[in-house]
PDB file of C-alpha atoms and ligand atoms in Angstrom:
ATOM      1  CA  UNK A 760      18.620   1.323   3.225  1.00  0.00           C
ATOM      2  CA  UNK A 761      17.688   4.115   5.578  1.00  0.00           C
ATOM      3  CA  UNK A 762      18.640   3.768   9.216  1.00  0.00           C
ATOM      4  CA  UNK A 763      18.346   5.678  12.406  1.00  0.00           C
ATOM      5  CA  UNK A 764      19.728   4.439  15.687  1.00  0.00           C
ATOM      6  CA  UNK A 765      16.485   2.656  16.430  1.00  0.00           C
ATOM      7  CA  UNK A 766      14.904   1.459  13.179  1.00  0.00           C
ATOM      8  CA  UNK A 767      15.750   0.688   9.563  1.00  0.00           C
ATOM      9  CA  UNK A 768      13.885   0.873   6.260  1.00  0.00           C
ATOM     10  CA  UNK A 769      14.648  -1.114   3.105  1.00  0.00           C
ATOM     11  CA  UNK A 770      12.773  -0.386  -0.123  1.00  0.00           C
ATOM     12  CA  UNK A 771      11.984  -2.862  -2.921  1.00  0.00           C
ATOM     13  CA  UNK A 772      10.974  -1.217  -6.196  1.00  0.00           C
ATOM     14  CA  UNK A 773       8.839  -3.143  -8.697  1.00  0.00           C
ATOM     15  CA  UNK A 774       9.509  -1.508 -12.054  1.00  0.00           C
ATOM     16  CA  UNK A 775       6.607  -3.356 -13.735  1.00  0.00           C
ATOM     17  CA  UNK A 776       3.918  -1.643 -11.646  1.00  0.00           C
ATOM     18  CA  UNK A 777       5.907   1.276 -10.209  1.00  0.00           C
ATOM     19  CA  UNK A 778       5.196   0.006  -6.681  1.00  0.00           C
ATOM     20  CA  UNK A 779       7.543   0.420  -3.750  1.00  0.00           C
ATOM     21  CA  UNK A 780       7.323  -2.229  -1.011  1.00  0.00           C
ATOM     22  CA  UNK A 781       9.173  -1.737   2.255  1.00  0.00           C
ATOM     23  CA  UNK A 782      10.616  -3.649   5.168  1.00  0.00           C
ATOM     24  CA  UNK A 783      10.612  -1.616   8.384  1.00  0.00           C
ATOM     25  CA  UNK A 784      12.476  -3.110  11.317  1.00  0.00           C
ATOM     26  CA  UNK A 785      13.172  -2.268  14.922  1.00  0.00           C
ATOM     27  CA  UNK A 786      16.932  -2.387  15.398  1.00  0.00           C
ATOM     28  CA  UNK A 787      17.030  -3.776  18.926  1.00  0.00           C
ATOM     29  CA  UNK A 788      14.361  -6.482  18.686  1.00  0.00           C
ATOM     30  CA  UNK A 789      14.846  -7.356  14.973  1.00  0.00           C
ATOM     31  CA  UNK A 790      11.049  -7.331  14.626  1.00  0.00           C
ATOM     32  CA  UNK A 791       9.895  -6.328  11.156  1.00  0.00           C
ATOM     33  CA  UNK A 792       6.842  -5.165   9.223  1.00  0.00           C
ATOM     34  CA  UNK A 793       6.445  -5.527   5.469  1.00  0.00           C
ATOM     35  CA  UNK A 794       4.462  -2.793   3.756  1.00  0.00           C
ATOM     36  CA  UNK A 795       2.611  -3.303   0.448  1.00  0.00           C
ATOM     37  CA  UNK A 796       4.285  -6.472  -0.908  1.00  0.00           C
ATOM     38  CA  UNK A 797       3.760  -7.239  -4.613  1.00  0.00           C
ATOM     39  CA  UNK A 798       2.610 -10.593  -6.025  1.00  0.00           C
ATOM     40  CA  UNK A 799       3.734 -10.656  -9.642  1.00  0.00           C
ATOM     41  CA  UNK A 800       0.996 -11.342 -12.182  1.00  0.00           C
ATOM     42  CA  UNK A 801       1.287 -11.605 -15.947  1.00  0.00           C
ATOM     43  CA  UNK A 802      -2.062 -10.661 -17.391  1.00  0.00           C
ATOM     44  CA  UNK A 803      -1.394 -12.169 -20.822  1.00  0.00           C
ATOM     45  CA  UNK A 804      -0.748 -15.668 -19.477  1.00  0.00           C
ATOM     46  CA  UNK A 805      -2.680 -15.442 -16.196  1.00  0.00           C
ATOM     47  CA  UNK A 806       0.426 -16.670 -14.362  1.00  0.00           C
ATOM     48  CA  UNK A 807       1.483 -15.559 -10.890  1.00  0.00           C
ATOM     49  CA  UNK A 808       5.025 -15.462  -9.568  1.00  0.00           C
ATOM     50  CA  UNK A 809       6.484 -14.837  -6.130  1.00  0.00           C
ATOM     51  CA  UNK A 810       9.797 -13.509  -7.463  1.00  0.00           C
ATOM     52  CA  UNK A 811       9.270 -10.018  -6.018  1.00  0.00           C
ATOM     53  CA  UNK A 812       8.006 -11.302  -2.675  1.00  0.00           C
ATOM     54  CA  UNK A 813      10.877 -13.794  -2.520  1.00  0.00           C
ATOM     55  CA  UNK A 814      13.350 -10.891  -2.579  1.00  0.00           C
ATOM     56  CA  UNK A 815      11.660  -9.556   0.539  1.00  0.00           C
ATOM     57  CA  UNK A 816      11.623 -12.968   2.217  1.00  0.00           C
ATOM     58  CA  UNK A 817      15.313 -13.392   1.405  1.00  0.00           C
ATOM     59  CA  UNK A 818      16.078 -10.000   2.916  1.00  0.00           C
ATOM     60  CA  UNK A 819      14.191 -10.864   6.115  1.00  0.00           C
ATOM     61  CA  UNK A 820      16.160 -14.080   6.390  1.00  0.00           C
ATOM     62  CA  UNK A 821      19.542 -12.498   5.596  1.00  0.00           C
ATOM     63  CA  UNK A 822      18.995  -9.743   8.143  1.00  0.00           C
ATOM     64  CA  UNK A 823      17.614 -12.200  10.711  1.00  0.00           C
ATOM     65  CA  UNK A 824      14.373 -10.268  11.020  1.00  0.00           C
ATOM     66  CA  UNK A 825      11.120 -11.802  12.247  1.00  0.00           C
ATOM     67  CA  UNK A 826       8.002 -10.727  10.419  1.00  0.00           C
ATOM     68  CA  UNK A 827       5.394  -9.371  12.837  1.00  0.00           C
ATOM     69  CA  UNK A 828       3.027  -7.455  10.559  1.00  0.00           C
ATOM     70  CA  UNK A 829       2.089  -7.251   6.894  1.00  0.00           C
ATOM     71  CA  UNK A 830       0.708  -3.738   6.393  1.00  0.00           C
ATOM     72  CA  UNK A 831      -1.414  -2.686   3.449  1.00  0.00           C
ATOM     73  CA  UNK A 832      -1.811   1.050   2.939  1.00  0.00           C
ATOM     74  CA  UNK A 833      -4.973   0.418   0.888  1.00  0.00           C
ATOM     75  CA  UNK A 834      -6.673  -1.821  -1.679  1.00  0.00           C
ATOM     76  CA  UNK A 835      -4.222  -1.594  -4.552  1.00  0.00           C
ATOM     77  CA  UNK A 836      -5.556  -1.396  -8.090  1.00  0.00           C
ATOM     78  CA  UNK A 837      -2.254  -1.802  -9.921  1.00  0.00           C
ATOM     79  CA  UNK A 838      -0.807  -5.025  -8.453  1.00  0.00           C
ATOM     80  CA  UNK A 839      -1.885  -8.126  -6.594  1.00  0.00           C
ATOM     81  CA  UNK A 840      -0.858  -8.279  -2.933  1.00  0.00           C
ATOM     82  CA  UNK A 841       1.636 -10.920  -1.805  1.00  0.00           C
ATOM     83  CA  UNK A 842       0.400 -10.593   1.786  1.00  0.00           C
ATOM     84  CA  UNK A 843      -0.888 -14.173   2.054  1.00  0.00           C
ATOM     85  CA  UNK A 844       2.280 -15.760   0.693  1.00  0.00           C
ATOM     86  CA  UNK A 845       4.635 -13.548   2.642  1.00  0.00           C
ATOM     87  CA  UNK A 846       2.923 -13.889   6.013  1.00  0.00           C
ATOM     88  CA  UNK A 847       3.637 -17.629   5.923  1.00  0.00           C
ATOM     89  CA  UNK A 848       7.378 -17.184   5.286  1.00  0.00           C
ATOM     90  CA  UNK A 849       9.368 -17.934   8.409  1.00  0.00           C
ATOM     91  CA  UNK A 850      13.082 -18.169   8.958  1.00  0.00           C
ATOM     92  CA  UNK A 851      14.008 -21.816   8.386  1.00  0.00           C
ATOM     93  CA  UNK A 852      13.173 -24.015  11.346  1.00  0.00           C
ATOM     94  CA  UNK A 853      10.990 -21.410  13.019  1.00  0.00           C
ATOM     95  CA  UNK A 854       7.438 -22.330  13.980  1.00  0.00           C
ATOM     96  CA  UNK A 855       5.045 -19.594  15.059  1.00  0.00           C
ATOM     97  CA  UNK A 856       1.787 -17.920  14.131  1.00  0.00           C
ATOM     98  CA  UNK A 857       1.759 -16.273  10.698  1.00  0.00           C
ATOM     99  CA  UNK A 858       2.017 -12.490  10.681  1.00  0.00           C
ATOM    100  CA  UNK A 859      -1.333 -10.642  10.703  1.00  0.00           C
ATOM    101  CA  UNK A 860      -2.371  -8.766   7.554  1.00  0.00           C
ATOM    102  CA  UNK A 861      -3.418  -5.232   8.459  1.00  0.00           C
ATOM    103  CA  UNK A 862      -5.509  -2.611   6.626  1.00  0.00           C
ATOM    104  CA  UNK A 863      -7.776   0.345   7.436  1.00  0.00           C
ATOM    105  CA  UNK A 864     -11.191  -0.123   9.033  1.00  0.00           C
ATOM    106  CA  UNK A 865     -12.921   1.473   6.041  1.00  0.00           C
ATOM    107  CA  UNK A 866     -11.939  -1.528   3.907  1.00  0.00           C
ATOM    108  CA  UNK A 867     -15.527  -2.676   4.458  1.00  0.00           C
ATOM    109  CA  UNK A 868     -16.723   0.270   2.312  1.00  0.00           C
ATOM    110  CA  UNK A 869     -14.306  -0.695  -0.457  1.00  0.00           C
ATOM    111  CA  UNK A 870     -15.413  -4.339  -0.202  1.00  0.00           C
ATOM    112  CA  UNK A 871     -19.055  -3.309  -0.460  1.00  0.00           C
ATOM    113  CA  UNK A 872     -18.515  -1.253  -3.626  1.00  0.00           C
ATOM    114  CA  UNK A 873     -16.249  -3.721  -5.401  1.00  0.00           C
ATOM    115  CA  UNK A 874     -18.066  -6.783  -4.070  1.00  0.00           C
ATOM    116  CA  UNK A 875     -21.052  -5.454  -6.017  1.00  0.00           C
ATOM    117  CA  UNK A 876     -19.009  -4.761  -9.145  1.00  0.00           C
ATOM    118  CA  UNK A 877     -17.568  -8.298  -9.161  1.00  0.00           C
ATOM    119  CA  UNK A 878     -20.652 -10.113  -7.841  1.00  0.00           C
ATOM    120  CA  UNK A 879     -18.508 -11.321  -4.927  1.00  0.00           C
ATOM    121  CA  UNK A 880     -20.952 -10.567  -2.116  1.00  0.00           C
ATOM    122  CA  UNK A 881     -20.963 -14.198  -0.975  1.00  0.00           C
ATOM    123  CA  UNK A 882     -17.157 -14.583  -1.002  1.00  0.00           C
ATOM    124  CA  UNK A 883     -16.246 -11.604   1.164  1.00  0.00           C
ATOM    125  CA  UNK A 884     -16.104 -12.297   4.896  1.00  0.00           C
ATOM    126  CA  UNK A 885     -18.356 -10.060   7.020  1.00  0.00           C
ATOM    127  CA  UNK A 886     -16.873  -7.066   8.853  1.00  0.00           C
ATOM    128  CA  UNK A 887     -13.564  -7.102   7.039  1.00  0.00           C
ATOM    129  CA  UNK A 888     -12.584 -10.487   8.480  1.00  0.00           C
ATOM    130  CA  UNK A 889     -10.590 -11.438   5.371  1.00  0.00           C
ATOM    131  CA  UNK A 890      -7.968  -9.281   7.108  1.00  0.00           C
ATOM    132  CA  UNK A 891      -6.487 -10.156  10.475  1.00  0.00           C
ATOM    133  CA  UNK A 892      -6.413  -6.642  11.888  1.00  0.00           C
ATOM    134  CA  UNK A 893      -8.371  -3.505  10.979  1.00  0.00           C
ATOM    135  CA  UNK A 894      -6.967  -0.170  12.142  1.00  0.00           C
ATOM    136  CA  UNK A 895      -8.697   3.128  12.761  1.00  0.00           C
ATOM    137  CA  UNK A 896      -7.046   6.524  12.725  1.00  0.00           C
ATOM    138  CA  UNK A 897      -4.687   6.805  15.690  1.00  0.00           C
ATOM    139  CA  UNK A 898      -4.339   3.092  16.392  1.00  0.00           C
ATOM    140  CA  UNK A 899      -0.806   1.976  17.240  1.00  0.00           C
ATOM    141  CA  UNK A 900       1.096  -1.225  16.476  1.00  0.00           C
ATOM    142  CA  UNK A 901       4.313  -2.225  18.235  1.00  0.00           C
ATOM    143  CA  UNK A 902       7.526  -3.337  16.611  1.00  0.00           C
ATOM    144  CA  UNK A 903       9.793  -3.798  19.618  1.00  0.00           C
ATOM    145  CA  UNK A 904      10.211  -0.280  21.028  1.00  0.00           C
ATOM    146  CA  UNK A 905       9.269   1.293  17.684  1.00  0.00           C
ATOM    147  CA  UNK A 906       5.655   2.367  17.328  1.00  0.00           C
ATOM    148  CA  UNK A 907       3.627   2.418  14.095  1.00  0.00           C
ATOM    149  CA  UNK A 908       0.679   4.809  14.225  1.00  0.00           C
ATOM    150  CA  UNK A 909      -2.133   4.567  11.654  1.00  0.00           C
ATOM    151  CA  UNK A 910      -3.130   7.856  10.036  1.00  0.00           C
ATOM    152  CA  UNK A 911      -6.404   7.870   8.114  1.00  0.00           C
ATOM    153  CA  UNK A 912      -5.664   9.487   4.742  1.00  0.00           C
ATOM    154  CA  UNK A 913      -8.749   8.919   2.547  1.00  0.00           C
ATOM    155  CA  UNK A 914      -9.060  10.316  -0.961  1.00  0.00           C
ATOM    156  CA  UNK A 915      -7.483   7.825  -3.363  1.00  0.00           C
ATOM    157  CA  UNK A 916      -9.784   5.282  -1.697  1.00  0.00           C
ATOM    158  CA  UNK A 917     -11.957   5.707   1.427  1.00  0.00           C
ATOM    159  CA  UNK A 918      -9.756   3.239   3.337  1.00  0.00           C
ATOM    160  CA  UNK A 919      -6.247   4.591   2.759  1.00  0.00           C
ATOM    161  CA  UNK A 920      -3.940   4.565   5.755  1.00  0.00           C
ATOM    162  CA  UNK A 921      -0.505   6.076   6.155  1.00  0.00           C
ATOM    163  CA  UNK A 922       1.807   4.513   8.724  1.00  0.00           C
ATOM    164  CA  UNK A 923       3.821   6.896  10.914  1.00  0.00           C
ATOM    165  CA  UNK A 924       6.935   5.491  12.580  1.00  0.00           C
ATOM    166  CA  UNK A 925       7.488   6.820  16.066  1.00  0.00           C
ATOM    167  CA  UNK A 926      10.839   6.445  17.740  1.00  0.00           C
ATOM    168  CA  UNK A 927      11.547   7.981  21.142  1.00  0.00           C
ATOM    169  CA  UNK A 928       8.065   9.505  21.137  1.00  0.00           C
ATOM    170  CA  UNK A 929       8.389  11.509  17.913  1.00  0.00           C
ATOM    171  CA  UNK A 930       7.332  10.807  14.307  1.00  0.00           C
ATOM    172  CA  UNK A 931      10.514  10.168  12.313  1.00  0.00           C
ATOM    173  CA  UNK A 932       9.110   8.763   9.072  1.00  0.00           C
ATOM    174  CA  UNK A 933       5.766   8.150   7.381  1.00  0.00           C
ATOM    175  CA  UNK A 934       4.816   5.567   4.756  1.00  0.00           C
ATOM    176  CA  UNK A 935       2.308   7.737   2.951  1.00  0.00           C
ATOM    177  CA  UNK A 936       0.494   5.176   0.760  1.00  0.00           C
ATOM    178  CA  UNK A 937      -1.265   6.513  -2.343  1.00  0.00           C
ATOM    179  CA  UNK A 938      -1.388  10.209  -1.383  1.00  0.00           C
ATOM    180  CA  UNK A 939       1.790  12.048  -2.316  1.00  0.00           C
ATOM    181  CA  UNK A 940       4.179  10.835  -4.996  1.00  0.00           C
ATOM    182  CA  UNK A 941       7.697  12.191  -5.447  1.00  0.00           C
ATOM    183  CA  UNK A 942       7.579  15.997  -5.802  1.00  0.00           C
ATOM    184  CA  UNK A 943       8.113  15.933  -9.586  1.00  0.00           C
ATOM    185  CA  UNK A 944       5.269  13.411 -10.087  1.00  0.00           C
ATOM    186  CA  UNK A 945       2.651  14.940  -7.770  1.00  0.00           C
ATOM    187  CA  UNK A 946      -0.250  13.089  -6.160  1.00  0.00           C
ATOM    188  CA  UNK A 947      -2.422   9.962  -6.404  1.00  0.00           C
ATOM    189  CA  UNK A 948      -5.516   9.757  -8.567  1.00  0.00           C
ATOM    190  CA  UNK A 949      -8.963   9.985  -7.011  1.00  0.00           C
ATOM    191  CA  UNK A 950     -11.272   8.639  -9.714  1.00  0.00           C
ATOM    192  CA  UNK A 951     -11.721   5.019  -8.648  1.00  0.00           C
ATOM    193  CA  UNK A 952     -15.101   4.184  -7.052  1.00  0.00           C
ATOM    194  CA  UNK A 953     -15.123   5.841  -3.622  1.00  0.00           C
ATOM    195  CA  UNK A 954     -12.287   8.259  -4.490  1.00  0.00           C
ATOM    196  CA  UNK A 955     -12.553  11.925  -3.446  1.00  0.00           C
ATOM    197  CA  UNK A 956     -10.115  14.691  -4.457  1.00  0.00           C
ATOM    198  CA  UNK A 957     -11.291  16.980  -1.667  1.00  0.00           C
ATOM    199  CA  UNK A 958     -10.601  14.307   0.914  1.00  0.00           C
ATOM    200  CA  UNK A 959      -7.169  13.665  -0.605  1.00  0.00           C
ATOM    201  CA  UNK A 960      -6.236  17.355  -0.330  1.00  0.00           C
ATOM    202  CA  UNK A 961      -7.115  17.331   3.368  1.00  0.00           C
ATOM    203  CA  UNK A 962      -5.269  14.062   3.946  1.00  0.00           C
ATOM    204  CA  UNK A 963      -2.151  15.459   2.279  1.00  0.00           C
ATOM    205  CA  UNK A 964      -2.443  18.593   4.399  1.00  0.00           C
ATOM    206  CA  UNK A 965      -2.376  16.391   7.453  1.00  0.00           C
ATOM    207  CA  UNK A 966       0.794  14.633   6.287  1.00  0.00           C
ATOM    208  CA  UNK A 967       2.507  17.918   5.420  1.00  0.00           C
ATOM    209  CA  UNK A 968       1.722  19.355   8.860  1.00  0.00           C
ATOM    210  CA  UNK A 969       4.459  17.132  10.310  1.00  0.00           C
ATOM    211  CA  UNK A 970       7.883  18.671  11.063  1.00  0.00           C
ATOM    212  CA  UNK A 971       9.860  19.658   7.932  1.00  0.00           C
ATOM    213  CA  UNK A 972      12.555  17.016   8.364  1.00  0.00           C
ATOM    214  CA  UNK A 973      10.054  14.114   8.586  1.00  0.00           C
ATOM    215  CA  UNK A 974      10.951  11.450   6.005  1.00  0.00           C
ATOM    216  CA  UNK A 975       8.121  10.489   3.632  1.00  0.00           C
ATOM    217  CA  UNK A 976       8.189   7.137   1.810  1.00  0.00           C
ATOM    218  CA  UNK A 977       5.920   6.966  -1.226  1.00  0.00           C
ATOM    219  CA  UNK A 978       4.003   3.898  -2.381  1.00  0.00           C
ATOM    220  CA  UNK A 979       4.655   4.387  -6.108  1.00  0.00           C
ATOM    221  CA  UNK A 980       7.113   6.077  -8.385  1.00  0.00           C
ATOM    222  CA  UNK A 981       6.664   6.812 -12.079  1.00  0.00           C
ATOM    223  CA  UNK A 982      10.006   8.473 -12.793  1.00  0.00           C
ATOM    224  CA  UNK A 983      10.100  11.024 -15.601  1.00  0.00           C
ATOM    225  CA  UNK A 984      12.559  10.262 -18.422  1.00  0.00           C
ATOM    226  CA  UNK A 985      16.131  10.719 -17.261  1.00  0.00           C
ATOM    227  CA  UNK A 986      15.488  10.214 -13.534  1.00  0.00           C
ATOM    228  CA  UNK A 987      16.080   6.937 -11.691  1.00  0.00           C
ATOM    229  CA  UNK A 988      13.251   5.574  -9.564  1.00  0.00           C
ATOM    230  CA  UNK A 989      13.080   7.216  -6.118  1.00  0.00           C
ATOM    231  CA  UNK A 990      10.787   6.900  -3.115  1.00  0.00           C
ATOM    232  CA  UNK A 991      12.099   8.996  -0.264  1.00  0.00           C
ATOM    233  CA  UNK A 992      11.477  12.710   0.337  1.00  0.00           C
ATOM    234  CA  UNK A 993      10.769  15.023   3.267  1.00  0.00           C
ATOM    235  CA  UNK A 994       7.877  17.211   4.332  1.00  0.00           C
ATOM    236  CA  UNK A 995      10.009  20.287   3.501  1.00  0.00           C
ATOM    237  CA  UNK A 996      10.776  19.026  -0.020  1.00  0.00           C
ATOM    238  CA  UNK A 997       7.142  18.224  -0.713  1.00  0.00           C
ATOM    239  CA  UNK A 998       5.911  21.586   0.563  1.00  0.00           C
ATOM    240  CA  UNK A 999       8.456  23.413  -1.572  1.00  0.00           C
ATOM    241  CA  UNK A1000       8.374  21.404  -4.786  1.00  0.00           C
ATOM    242  CA  UNK A1001       5.395  19.049  -5.162  1.00  0.00           C
ATOM    243  CA  UNK A1002       3.967  19.953  -8.550  1.00  0.00           C
ATOM    244  CA  UNK A1003       0.355  19.448  -7.374  1.00  0.00           C
ATOM    245  CA  UNK A1004       0.305  20.513  -3.707  1.00  0.00           C
ATOM    246  CA  UNK A1005       3.255  22.780  -2.909  1.00  0.00           C
ATOM    247  CA  UNK A1006       2.592  25.537  -0.386  1.00  0.00           C
ATOM    248  CA  UNK A1007       0.108  28.032  -1.787  1.00  0.00           C
ATOM    249  CA  UNK A1008      -2.080  25.588  -3.753  1.00  0.00           C
ATOM    250  CA  UNK A1009      -5.554  25.812  -2.237  1.00  0.00           C
ATOM    251  CA  UNK A1010      -8.193  23.088  -2.090  1.00  0.00           C
ATOM    252  CA  UNK A1011     -10.308  24.394  -4.981  1.00  0.00           C
ATOM    253  CA  UNK A1012      -7.302  24.655  -7.293  1.00  0.00           C
ATOM    254  CA  UNK A1013      -6.106  21.181  -6.315  1.00  0.00           C
ATOM    255  CA  UNK A1014      -9.523  19.585  -6.820  1.00  0.00           C
ATOM    256  CA  UNK A1015      -9.943  21.221 -10.233  1.00  0.00           C
ATOM    257  CA  UNK A1016      -6.481  20.049 -11.317  1.00  0.00           C
ATOM    258  CA  UNK A1017      -6.948  16.530  -9.901  1.00  0.00           C
ATOM    259  CA  UNK A1018     -10.367  15.956 -11.464  1.00  0.00           C
ATOM    260  CA  UNK A1019      -9.276  17.304 -14.861  1.00  0.00           C
ATOM    261  CA  UNK A1020      -6.179  15.136 -14.823  1.00  0.00           C
ATOM    262  CA  UNK A1021      -8.038  12.021 -13.635  1.00  0.00           C
ATOM    263  CA  UNK A1022     -10.423  12.337 -16.571  1.00  0.00           C
ATOM    264  CA  UNK A1023      -7.448  11.708 -18.887  1.00  0.00           C
ATOM    265  CA  UNK A1024      -6.029   8.628 -17.124  1.00  0.00           C
ATOM    266  CA  UNK A1025      -6.558   5.076 -18.353  1.00  0.00           C
ATOM    267  CA  UNK A1026      -7.441   2.314 -15.890  1.00  0.00           C
ATOM    268  CA  UNK A1027      -4.336   0.544 -14.549  1.00  0.00           C
ATOM    269  CA  UNK A1028      -3.488  -2.539 -16.584  1.00  0.00           C
ATOM    270  CA  UNK A1029      -3.983  -4.908 -13.633  1.00  0.00           C
ATOM    271  CA  UNK A1030      -6.961  -3.157 -12.033  1.00  0.00           C
ATOM    272  CA  UNK A1031      -9.587  -5.823 -12.690  1.00  0.00           C
ATOM    273  CA  UNK A1032      -7.427  -8.796 -11.657  1.00  0.00           C
ATOM    274  CA  UNK A1033      -5.965  -6.911  -8.666  1.00  0.00           C
ATOM    275  CA  UNK A1034      -8.920  -5.507  -6.802  1.00  0.00           C
ATOM    276  CA  UNK A1035     -10.881  -8.771  -6.552  1.00  0.00           C
ATOM    277  CA  UNK A1036      -7.817 -10.385  -4.928  1.00  0.00           C
ATOM    278  CA  UNK A1037      -6.810  -7.444  -2.759  1.00  0.00           C
ATOM    279  CA  UNK A1038     -10.229  -6.855  -1.166  1.00  0.00           C
ATOM    280  CA  UNK A1039      -9.754 -10.377   0.232  1.00  0.00           C
ATOM    281  CA  UNK A1040      -6.275  -9.580   1.611  1.00  0.00           C
ATOM    282  CA  UNK A1041      -4.399 -11.108  -1.314  1.00  0.00           C
ATOM    283  CA  UNK A1042      -6.429 -14.300  -1.749  1.00  0.00           C
ATOM    284  CA  UNK A1043      -7.306 -15.695  -5.139  1.00  0.00           C
ATOM    285  CA  UNK A1044     -10.926 -16.711  -5.655  1.00  0.00           C
ATOM    286  CA  UNK A1045     -11.729 -20.093  -4.057  1.00  0.00           C
ATOM    287  CA  UNK A1046     -10.940 -23.147  -6.192  1.00  0.00           C
ATOM    288  CA  UNK A1047     -13.760 -25.121  -7.790  1.00  0.00           C
ATOM    289  CA  UNK A1048     -14.258 -28.873  -7.218  1.00  0.00           C
ATOM    290  CA  UNK A1049     -11.457 -29.649  -9.681  1.00  0.00           C
ATOM    291  CA  UNK A1050      -9.061 -27.217  -8.007  1.00  0.00           C
ATOM    292  CA  UNK A1051      -9.296 -24.621 -10.749  1.00  0.00           C
ATOM    293  CA  UNK A1052      -9.288 -20.912  -9.983  1.00  0.00           C
ATOM    294  CA  UNK A1053     -10.729 -18.176 -12.166  1.00  0.00           C
ATOM    295  CA  UNK A1054     -10.564 -14.408 -11.962  1.00  0.00           C
ATOM    296  CA  UNK A1055     -13.610 -12.386 -12.979  1.00  0.00           C
ATOM    297  CA  UNK A1056     -13.782  -9.731 -15.669  1.00  0.00           C
ATOM    298  CA  UNK A1057     -16.817  -7.508 -15.046  1.00  0.00           C
ATOM    299  CA  UNK A1058     -18.117  -6.117 -18.344  1.00  0.00           C
ATOM    300  CA  UNK A1059     -19.129  -2.456 -18.662  1.00  0.00           C
ATOM    301  CA  UNK A1060     -19.035  -2.053 -14.877  1.00  0.00           C
ATOM    302  CA  UNK A1061     -16.330   0.637 -14.529  1.00  0.00           C
TER     303      UNK A1061
HETATM  304 FE1  LIG B 599      -3.394   2.694  -5.192  1.00  0.00          FE
END
């Protein structure tokens, strides 16, 4: 738990996928946002579970927080999103509108590319309407007196957003999405359809232009042997120690490193099940007349 006088952050680490989900709350109003919640999925059996998301729901209830936003930093390729389940979770007895699911405006580009790969053109709502709220760079959401500003950080995907937390008019923390990892792990891959290492370098430069003490919360951790999972660093730590983009690494060197490294990486285990759900804001494919649901497995498409 990280706290300032005005807001708090609680992390939830999913060791299966290396994903870090967060609850951000405004201390005075008890209004909360959940960032990148995980819906557990076992690919061998095809079974889903809400165990990870339940931990977040339990935390909201225990801390008497009301969920105002479910924020996705991007279309995840390594886990299914629990956004749809979580947005319906209310403190017992409470009746109100479900929390909006938020993502970047460029999600429509990601939907177009992957809608073609999956043959899902007819299932995707026009203009990104599977999501409740699409943000552009600079847009601001309110959480009581705390402000959440969207920062466009394309590269890993064209639609990646980071979320900067502003308290008393200054950026105190940023949820960086799939851009930077912990300094000893480096940076996010850029080889999925629509990825761009050059764009990622520029996006990271934008994040690292914030004041040195700014707290950065990563979206994933893949801890090297001997280190416990971690998710919190600062601009100063990243600029000094990030193995891919410390001060002095120029764009050409970064792009060459990133592209060479990406060529060696396998597809994430849950990529094909995840993306078809996540481009529809965490919805499974529609059920057939008998109530059965099926995921698609595109052959030779990636
Ligand atoms: Fe990702």
